[in-house]
Amino acid sequence: MQAAIQPEWVPVADYLAAEAKSEVRHEYLGGLVYAMAGETRVHNTIALNLATSIRQRLKSPCKLYISDVRVNFQLRGDEYYYYPDIVVTCEVRDSDPRVIRFPKLIIEVLSESTERVDRREKFFAYTSIESLEEYVLVGQELPEATLFRRAADWRPEKISGAGASITLAALGIDLPLSEVFHAL
């Protein structure tokens, strides 16, 4: 995430109208609009590997979406729209073609420019969403991930090493890190 493109408060309707026409993605945080940073090929490969591996194992009615679908929620009375790298919803109520309101799983691939935001700001924001059961942060440098589960009071579980797997209990999926970091 970069600096706010407009330092003053923007109404949600104005953000949504501008975003529908924009070639650049923007996140909306309680009235402030932030342009999204471009990603590297390594980031893209890891996100694609995650999405492919999860989608192959995903059971109906769950659906997986990648970086161009927003997650929308309220936090302390403010409206938020984020573009996570991967989001899974299993709710039939999620019928909006551009927005997920009931995510079950969110995954962010860390980069140097986003790690602080993903570990702090987005952690606190995402974990306020009642439907969210798991939040996963995946590094780029080493085969490792940090898994946060609602059922474990959002305590971090570090998974590392090429032989390790991420157990996504919310979806009943084991995800080998060797698949996540394949072809890097």
Coordinates of N, CA and C in Angstrom, one line a residue:
M1 N 0.8 -1.2 0.0 CA 0.0 0.0 0.0 C 0.9 1.2 0.0
Q2 N 0.5 2.3 -0.7 CA 1.2 3.5 -0.7 C 0.5 4.6 0.0
A3 N 1.0 5.8 -0.1 CA 0.4 7.0 0.6 C -1.0 7.2 0.0
A4 N -1.9 7.8 0.8 CA -3.2 8.1 0.4 C -3.1 9.0 -0.8
I5 N -4.0 8.7 -1.9 CA -3.9 9.5 -3.1 C -4.7 10.8 -2.9
Q6 N -5.6 10.8 -2.0 CA -6.4 11.9 -1.7 C -6.4 12.1 -0.1
P7 N -5.8 13.1 0.4 CA -5.6 13.2 1.8 C -6.9 13.5 2.6
E8 N -8.0 13.9 1.9 CA -9.2 14.2 2.6 C -10.2 13.0 2.5
W9 N -11.2 13.0 3.3 CA -12.2 12.0 3.4 C -13.0 11.9 2.1
V10 N -13.2 10.6 1.6 CA -13.9 10.4 0.3 C -15.1 9.5 0.7
P11 N -16.3 9.9 0.2 CA -17.5 9.1 0.5 C -17.4 7.7 -0.2
V12 N -18.0 6.7 0.4 CA -17.9 5.3 -0.2 C -18.4 5.3 -1.6
A13 N -19.5 5.9 -1.9 CA -20.1 5.9 -3.2 C -19.1 6.5 -4.3
D14 N -18.4 7.6 -3.9 CA -17.4 8.2 -4.8 C -16.3 7.2 -5.1
Y15 N -15.8 6.5 -4.0 CA -14.7 5.5 -4.1 C -15.2 4.4 -5.1
L16 N -16.3 3.9 -4.9 CA -16.8 2.8 -5.7 C -17.0 3.2 -7.1
A17 N -17.5 4.4 -7.4 CA -17.7 4.9 -8.8 C -16.3 5.0 -9.4
A18 N -15.4 5.6 -8.7 CA -14.0 5.8 -9.3 C -13.3 4.5 -9.5
E19 N -13.5 3.6 -8.6 CA -12.8 2.3 -8.7 C -13.3 1.5 -9.9
A20 N -14.6 1.6 -10.2 CA -15.2 0.9 -11.3 C -14.6 1.3 -12.7
K21 N -14.0 2.5 -12.7 CA -13.4 3.0 -14.0 C -11.9 3.0 -14.0
S22 N -11.3 2.7 -12.8 CA -9.8 2.9 -12.6 C -9.1 1.7 -13.2
E23 N -7.9 1.9 -13.8 CA -7.0 0.8 -14.2 C -6.1 0.4 -13.0
V24 N -6.0 1.2 -12.0 CA -5.2 1.0 -10.9 C -6.1 0.6 -9.7
R25 N -5.8 -0.4 -8.9 CA -6.6 -0.8 -7.8 C -6.3 0.1 -6.6
H26 N -7.4 0.4 -5.8 CA -7.2 1.3 -4.6 C -8.0 0.6 -3.5
E27 N -7.4 0.7 -2.3 CA -8.1 0.3 -1.1 C -8.7 1.5 -0.4
Y28 N -9.8 1.2 0.3 CA -10.6 2.2 1.0 C -10.6 1.9 2.5
L29 N -10.0 2.9 3.3 CA -9.9 2.6 4.7 C -10.6 3.8 5.4
G30 N -11.9 3.6 5.7 CA -12.6 4.6 6.5 C -12.6 6.0 5.9
G31 N -12.6 6.0 4.6 CA -12.7 7.3 4.0 C -11.5 7.8 3.2
L32 N -10.3 7.1 3.5 CA -9.1 7.4 2.8 C -8.9 6.4 1.7
V33 N -8.3 6.8 0.6 CA -8.1 6.0 -0.6 C -6.6 5.8 -0.8
Y34 N -6.2 4.6 -0.9 CA -4.8 4.3 -1.1 C -4.6 3.5 -2.4
A35 N -3.7 3.9 -3.3 CA -3.3 3.1 -4.5 C -2.5 1.9 -4.1
M36 N -2.8 0.8 -4.8 CA -2.1 -0.5 -4.5 C -0.7 -0.5 -5.2
A37 N 0.3 -1.0 -4.5 CA 1.6 -1.1 -5.1 C 1.6 -2.3 -6.1
G38 N 2.4 -2.2 -7.1 CA 2.6 -3.3 -8.1 C 3.4 -4.4 -7.4
E39 N 3.2 -5.7 -7.9 CA 3.8 -6.8 -7.3 C 4.9 -7.4 -8.2
T40 N 5.8 -8.2 -7.5 CA 6.9 -8.8 -8.3 C 6.4 -10.2 -8.9
R41 N 7.3 -10.7 -9.7 CA 7.0 -12.0 -10.3 C 7.0 -13.1 -9.2
V42 N 7.9 -13.0 -8.2 CA 7.9 -14.0 -7.2 C 6.6 -13.9 -6.4
H43 N 6.2 -12.7 -6.0 CA 4.9 -12.6 -5.3 C 3.8 -13.2 -6.1
N44 N 3.7 -12.9 -7.4 CA 2.7 -13.4 -8.3 C 2.7 -14.9 -8.4
T45 N 3.9 -15.5 -8.5 CA 4.0 -17.0 -8.6 C 3.5 -17.7 -7.3
I46 N 3.9 -17.1 -6.1 CA 3.5 -17.7 -4.9 C 1.9 -17.6 -4.7
A47 N 1.4 -16.4 -5.1 CA -0.1 -16.3 -5.0 C -0.8 -17.2 -6.0
L48 N -0.3 -17.4 -7.2 CA -0.8 -18.3 -8.1 C -0.7 -19.8 -7.7
N49 N 0.4 -20.1 -7.1 CA 0.6 -21.5 -6.6 C -0.4 -21.8 -5.4
L50 N -0.6 -20.8 -4.5 CA -1.6 -20.9 -3.4 C -3.0 -21.1 -4.0
A51 N -3.4 -20.2 -4.9 CA -4.7 -20.3 -5.5 C -5.0 -21.6 -6.2
T52 N -4.0 -22.1 -7.0 CA -4.2 -23.3 -7.7 C -4.3 -24.5 -6.8
S53 N -3.4 -24.6 -5.8 CA -3.4 -25.7 -4.8 C -4.7 -25.7 -4.0
I54 N -5.1 -24.6 -3.5 CA -6.4 -24.5 -2.7 C -7.6 -24.9 -3.6
R55 N -7.6 -24.3 -4.8 CA -8.8 -24.5 -5.6 C -9.0 -26.0 -6.0
Q56 N -7.8 -26.7 -6.2 CA -7.9 -28.1 -6.6 C -8.5 -28.9 -5.4
R57 N -8.4 -28.4 -4.2 CA -8.9 -29.2 -3.0 C -10.2 -28.6 -2.4
L58 N -10.6 -27.5 -2.9 CA -11.8 -26.8 -2.4 C -13.1 -27.5 -2.6
K59 N -13.9 -27.6 -1.6 CA -15.2 -28.3 -1.7 C -16.3 -27.2 -1.9
S60 N -17.3 -27.6 -2.6 CA -18.5 -26.7 -2.8 C -19.2 -26.6 -1.4
P61 N -19.8 -25.5 -1.1 CA -20.1 -24.3 -1.9 C -19.0 -23.2 -1.9
C62 N -17.8 -23.6 -1.3 CA -16.8 -22.5 -1.2 C -16.3 -22.1 -2.6
K63 N -15.9 -20.8 -2.6 CA -15.3 -20.2 -3.8 C -14.1 -19.4 -3.5
L64 N -13.1 -19.5 -4.3 CA -11.8 -18.8 -4.1 C -11.7 -17.7 -5.1
Y65 N -11.2 -16.5 -4.7 CA -11.0 -15.4 -5.5 C -9.6 -14.8 -5.3
I66 N -9.0 -14.2 -6.3 CA -7.7 -13.7 -6.2 C -7.8 -12.2 -6.2
S67 N -6.7 -11.5 -6.3 CA -6.4 -10.1 -6.0 C -7.3 -9.0 -6.5
D68 N -8.2 -9.3 -7.5 CA -9.0 -8.3 -8.0 C -10.4 -8.2 -7.4
V69 N -10.7 -9.0 -6.4 CA -12.0 -9.0 -5.7 C -11.8 -8.4 -4.3
R70 N -12.6 -7.5 -4.0 CA -12.4 -6.8 -2.7 C -13.1 -7.5 -1.5
V71 N -12.6 -7.3 -0.3 CA -13.3 -7.7 0.9 C -13.8 -6.4 1.5
N72 N -15.1 -6.4 1.9 CA -15.7 -5.2 2.5 C -16.3 -5.6 3.9
F73 N -16.0 -4.6 4.8 CA -16.5 -4.8 6.2 C -16.5 -3.5 6.9
Q74 N -17.2 -3.5 8.0 CA -17.2 -2.3 8.9 C -16.3 -2.5 10.1
L75 N -15.6 -1.5 10.5 CA -14.8 -1.5 11.6 C -14.9 -0.2 12.4
R76 N -15.4 -0.3 13.6 CA -15.6 0.9 14.4 C -16.4 1.9 13.7
G77 N -17.5 1.5 13.0 CA -18.3 2.4 12.3 C -17.8 2.9 11.0
D78 N -16.6 2.5 10.6 CA -16.1 3.0 9.3 C -16.1 1.8 8.3
E79 N -16.2 2.2 7.0 CA -16.3 1.2 5.9 C -14.9 0.9 5.4
Y80 N -14.6 -0.3 5.1 CA -13.3 -0.7 4.6 C -13.4 -1.6 3.4
Y81 N -12.5 -1.4 2.4 CA -12.4 -2.3 1.2 C -11.0 -2.6 1.0
Y82 N -10.6 -3.9 1.1 CA -9.3 -4.3 0.9 C -9.3 -5.3 -0.3
Y83 N -8.1 -5.4 -1.0 CA -7.9 -6.4 -2.0 C -6.9 -7.4 -1.5
P84 N -7.4 -8.5 -0.8 CA -6.4 -9.5 -0.4 C -5.9 -10.3 -1.6
D85 N -4.7 -10.9 -1.4 CA -4.2 -11.8 -2.5 C -5.1 -12.9 -2.8
I86 N -5.6 -13.6 -1.7 CA -6.6 -14.7 -1.9 C -7.6 -14.6 -0.8
V87 N -8.9 -14.8 -1.2 CA -10.0 -14.8 -0.3 C -10.9 -16.0 -0.7
V88 N -11.4 -16.7 0.4 CA -12.3 -17.8 0.2 C -13.6 -17.5 1.0
T89 N -14.7 -17.6 0.3 CA -16.0 -17.5 0.9 C -16.8 -18.8 0.7
C90 N -17.6 -19.2 1.7 CA -18.4 -20.3 1.6 C -19.9 -19.9 1.8
E91 N -20.2 -18.7 1.7 CA -21.5 -18.1 2.0 C -22.3 -17.8 0.7
V92 N -23.5 -18.3 0.6 CA -24.3 -18.0 -0.5 C -24.7 -16.5 -0.5
R93 N -24.7 -15.9 0.6 CA -25.0 -14.5 0.7 C -24.0 -13.6 0.0
D94 N -22.8 -14.2 -0.3 CA -21.8 -13.4 -1.1 C -22.1 -13.5 -2.6
S95 N -23.0 -12.7 -3.0 CA -23.5 -12.7 -4.4 C -23.0 -11.5 -5.2
D96 N -22.4 -10.5 -4.6 CA -21.9 -9.4 -5.3 C -20.8 -9.8 -6.2
P97 N -20.8 -9.4 -7.5 CA -19.7 -9.8 -8.4 C -18.3 -9.2 -8.1
R98 N -18.2 -8.2 -7.3 CA -16.9 -7.5 -7.0 C -16.5 -7.5 -5.6
V99 N -17.4 -8.0 -4.7 CA -17.1 -7.8 -3.3 C -17.5 -9.1 -2.5
I100 N -16.6 -9.4 -1.5 CA -16.9 -10.5 -0.6 C -17.1 -9.8 0.8
R101 N -18.2 -10.2 1.4 CA -18.5 -9.7 2.7 C -18.4 -10.7 3.9
F102 N -18.3 -12.0 3.5 CA -18.3 -13.0 4.5 C -17.1 -14.0 4.2
P103 N -15.9 -13.5 4.3 CA -14.7 -14.4 4.0 C -14.6 -15.4 5.1
K104 N -14.1 -16.6 4.7 CA -13.8 -17.6 5.6 C -12.3 -17.7 5.8
L105 N -11.5 -17.4 4.7 CA -10.1 -17.5 4.7 C -9.6 -16.3 3.9
I106 N -8.5 -15.7 4.4 CA -7.8 -14.6 3.7 C -6.3 -14.9 3.8
I107 N -5.7 -14.8 2.6 CA -4.2 -15.0 2.6 C -3.6 -13.8 1.9
E108 N -2.5 -13.3 2.6 CA -1.7 -12.3 2.0 C -0.3 -12.8 1.8
V109 N 0.3 -12.5 0.6 CA 1.7 -12.8 0.4 C 2.5 -11.6 0.7
L110 N 3.4 -11.8 1.7 CA 4.2 -10.6 2.2 C 5.2 -10.1 1.2
S111 N 5.4 -8.8 1.1 CA 6.4 -8.2 0.4 C 7.1 -7.1 1.3
E112 N 8.2 -6.7 0.9 CA 8.9 -5.7 1.7 C 8.0 -4.4 1.9
S113 N 7.3 -4.0 0.9 CA 6.5 -2.8 1.0 C 5.2 -3.0 1.8
T114 N 4.7 -4.3 1.9 CA 3.4 -4.5 2.5 C 3.4 -5.3 3.9
E115 N 4.6 -5.8 4.2 CA 4.6 -6.7 5.4 C 4.1 -6.1 6.7
R116 N 4.6 -4.9 6.9 CA 4.2 -4.2 8.2 C 2.6 -4.0 8.2
V117 N 2.1 -3.6 7.1 CA 0.6 -3.4 7.0 C -0.1 -4.7 7.1
D118 N 0.4 -5.7 6.5 CA -0.3 -7.1 6.5 C -0.2 -7.7 7.9
R119 N 0.9 -7.5 8.6 CA 1.0 -8.1 10.0 C 0.3 -7.3 11.0
R120 N 0.1 -6.0 10.9 CA -0.5 -5.2 11.9 C -1.9 -4.7 11.5
E121 N -1.9 -3.7 10.6 CA -3.2 -3.1 10.3 C -4.2 -4.1 9.7
K122 N -3.8 -4.9 8.7 CA -4.8 -5.8 8.1 C -5.1 -6.9 9.1
F123 N -4.1 -7.4 9.9 CA -4.4 -8.4 10.9 C -5.6 -7.9 11.8
F124 N -5.5 -6.7 12.4 CA -6.5 -6.2 13.3 C -7.8 -6.0 12.5
A125 N -7.7 -5.5 11.3 CA -9.0 -5.3 10.5 C -9.6 -6.6 10.1
Y126 N -8.9 -7.5 9.5 CA -9.5 -8.8 9.1 C -10.0 -9.6 10.2
T127 N -9.3 -9.6 11.3 CA -9.8 -10.5 12.5 C -11.0 -9.9 13.1
S128 N -11.4 -8.7 12.8 CA -12.7 -8.2 13.3 C -13.9 -8.7 12.5
I129 N -13.6 -9.3 11.3 CA -14.7 -9.8 10.5 C -15.3 -11.1 11.1
E130 N -16.5 -11.2 11.5 CA -17.1 -12.3 12.2 C -17.0 -13.6 11.4
S131 N -17.1 -13.6 10.1 CA -17.1 -14.9 9.4 C -15.7 -15.4 9.2
L132 N -14.6 -14.6 9.3 CA -13.3 -15.0 9.1 C -12.8 -16.1 10.1
E133 N -12.3 -17.2 9.6 CA -11.8 -18.3 10.5 C -10.3 -18.4 10.5
E134 N -9.7 -18.0 9.4 CA -8.2 -18.1 9.3 C -7.7 -17.0 8.4
Y135 N -6.5 -16.5 8.9 CA -5.7 -15.5 8.2 C -4.3 -16.0 8.1
V136 N -3.8 -16.0 6.8 CA -2.5 -16.6 6.6 C -1.6 -15.6 5.9
L137 N -0.4 -15.5 6.4 CA 0.7 -14.6 5.8 C 1.8 -15.5 5.3
V138 N 2.1 -15.4 4.0 CA 3.1 -16.2 3.4 C 4.3 -15.3 3.0
G139 N 5.5 -15.7 3.4 CA 6.7 -15.0 3.0 C 7.1 -15.3 1.6
Q140 N 8.1 -14.5 1.1 CA 8.6 -14.8 -0.2 C 10.1 -15.3 -0.2
E141 N 10.8 -15.0 0.9 CA 12.2 -15.4 0.9 C 12.4 -16.9 1.2
L142 N 11.7 -17.4 2.2 CA 11.9 -18.8 2.6 C 10.5 -19.5 2.6
P143 N 10.5 -20.8 2.5 CA 9.3 -21.6 2.5 C 8.7 -21.5 4.0
E144 N 7.9 -20.4 4.2 CA 7.3 -20.3 5.6 C 6.1 -19.5 5.5
A145 N 5.2 -19.7 6.5 CA 3.9 -19.0 6.6 C 3.6 -18.8 8.0
T146 N 2.7 -17.9 8.3 CA 2.2 -17.7 9.7 C 0.7 -17.8 9.5
L147 N 0.1 -18.7 10.3 CA -1.3 -19.0 10.3 C -1.9 -18.5 11.6
F148 N -3.0 -17.7 11.4 CA -3.8 -17.2 12.6 C -5.2 -17.8 12.5
R149 N -5.7 -18.4 13.6 CA -7.0 -19.0 13.6 C -7.9 -18.4 14.7
R150 N -9.1 -18.2 14.3 CA -10.1 -17.7 15.3 C -10.2 -18.7 16.5
A151 N -10.2 -20.0 16.1 CA -10.4 -21.0 17.1 C -9.2 -21.0 18.1
A152 N -8.1 -20.5 17.7 CA -6.9 -20.4 18.6 C -6.7 -19.0 19.1
D153 N -7.8 -18.2 19.2 CA -7.7 -16.8 19.7 C -6.7 -16.0 18.9
W154 N -6.6 -16.3 17.6 CA -5.7 -15.5 16.7 C -4.2 -15.6 17.1
R155 N -3.8 -16.6 17.9 CA -2.4 -16.7 18.2 C -1.7 -17.2 16.9
P156 N -0.5 -16.7 16.7 CA 0.2 -17.1 15.4 C 0.8 -18.6 15.5
E157 N 0.7 -19.3 14.4 CA 1.4 -20.6 14.3 C 2.3 -20.5 13.1
K158 N 3.6 -20.6 13.4 CA 4.6 -20.5 12.3 C 4.8 -21.9 11.7
I159 N 4.8 -21.9 10.3 CA 5.0 -23.1 9.6 C 6.2 -22.9 8.7
S160 N 7.2 -23.7 8.7 CA 8.4 -23.5 7.9 C 9.0 -24.8 7.5
G161 N 9.8 -24.7 6.4 CA 10.5 -25.8 5.9 C 9.8 -26.4 4.7
A162 N 10.6 -26.8 3.7 CA 10.0 -27.4 2.4 C 9.1 -28.6 2.7
G163 N 9.3 -29.3 3.7 CA 8.5 -30.5 4.0 C 7.2 -30.2 4.9
A164 N 7.1 -29.0 5.3 CA 5.9 -28.6 6.1 C 4.7 -28.4 5.3
S165 N 3.5 -28.4 6.0 CA 2.2 -28.1 5.3 C 1.5 -27.1 6.2
I166 N 0.7 -26.3 5.5 CA -0.3 -25.4 6.2 C -1.6 -26.1 6.2
T167 N -2.1 -26.3 7.4 CA -3.4 -27.0 7.6 C -4.5 -25.9 7.7
L168 N -5.3 -25.8 6.7 CA -6.4 -24.9 6.7 C -7.6 -25.6 7.2
A169 N -7.7 -25.6 8.5 CA -8.8 -26.4 9.1 C -10.2 -25.9 8.7
A170 N -10.3 -24.6 8.5 CA -11.6 -24.0 8.1 C -12.1 -24.6 6.8
L171 N -11.2 -25.1 5.9 CA -11.6 -25.7 4.6 C -11.3 -27.2 4.5
G172 N -10.7 -27.7 5.6 CA -10.3 -29.1 5.5 C -9.2 -29.4 4.5
I173 N -8.3 -28.6 4.4 CA -7.2 -28.7 3.4 C -5.8 -28.6 4.0
D174 N -4.9 -29.5 3.6 CA -3.5 -29.5 3.9 C -2.8 -29.0 2.7
L175 N -2.0 -28.0 2.9 CA -1.3 -27.3 1.7 C 0.2 -27.4 1.9
P176 N 0.9 -28.3 1.2 CA 2.3 -28.5 1.4 C 3.1 -27.2 0.9
L177 N 4.0 -26.7 1.7 CA 4.8 -25.5 1.3 C 5.6 -25.8 0.1
S178 N 5.9 -27.0 -0.2 CA 6.6 -27.3 -1.5 C 5.8 -26.9 -2.7
E179 N 4.5 -27.0 -2.6 CA 3.6 -26.6 -3.7 C 3.5 -25.1 -3.8
V180 N 3.5 -24.5 -2.6 CA 3.4 -23.0 -2.5 C 4.6 -22.3 -3.2
F181 N 5.8 -22.9 -2.9 CA 7.0 -22.3 -3.4 C 7.6 -23.0 -4.6
H182 N 6.8 -23.8 -5.3 CA 7.2 -24.5 -6.5 C 7.5 -23.5 -7.6
A183 N 8.5 -23.7 -8.4 CA 8.9 -22.9 -9.6 C 9.4 -21.5 -9.3
L184 N 10.0 -21.4 -8.1 CA 10.6 -20.1 -7.8 C 12.1 -20.0 -8.1

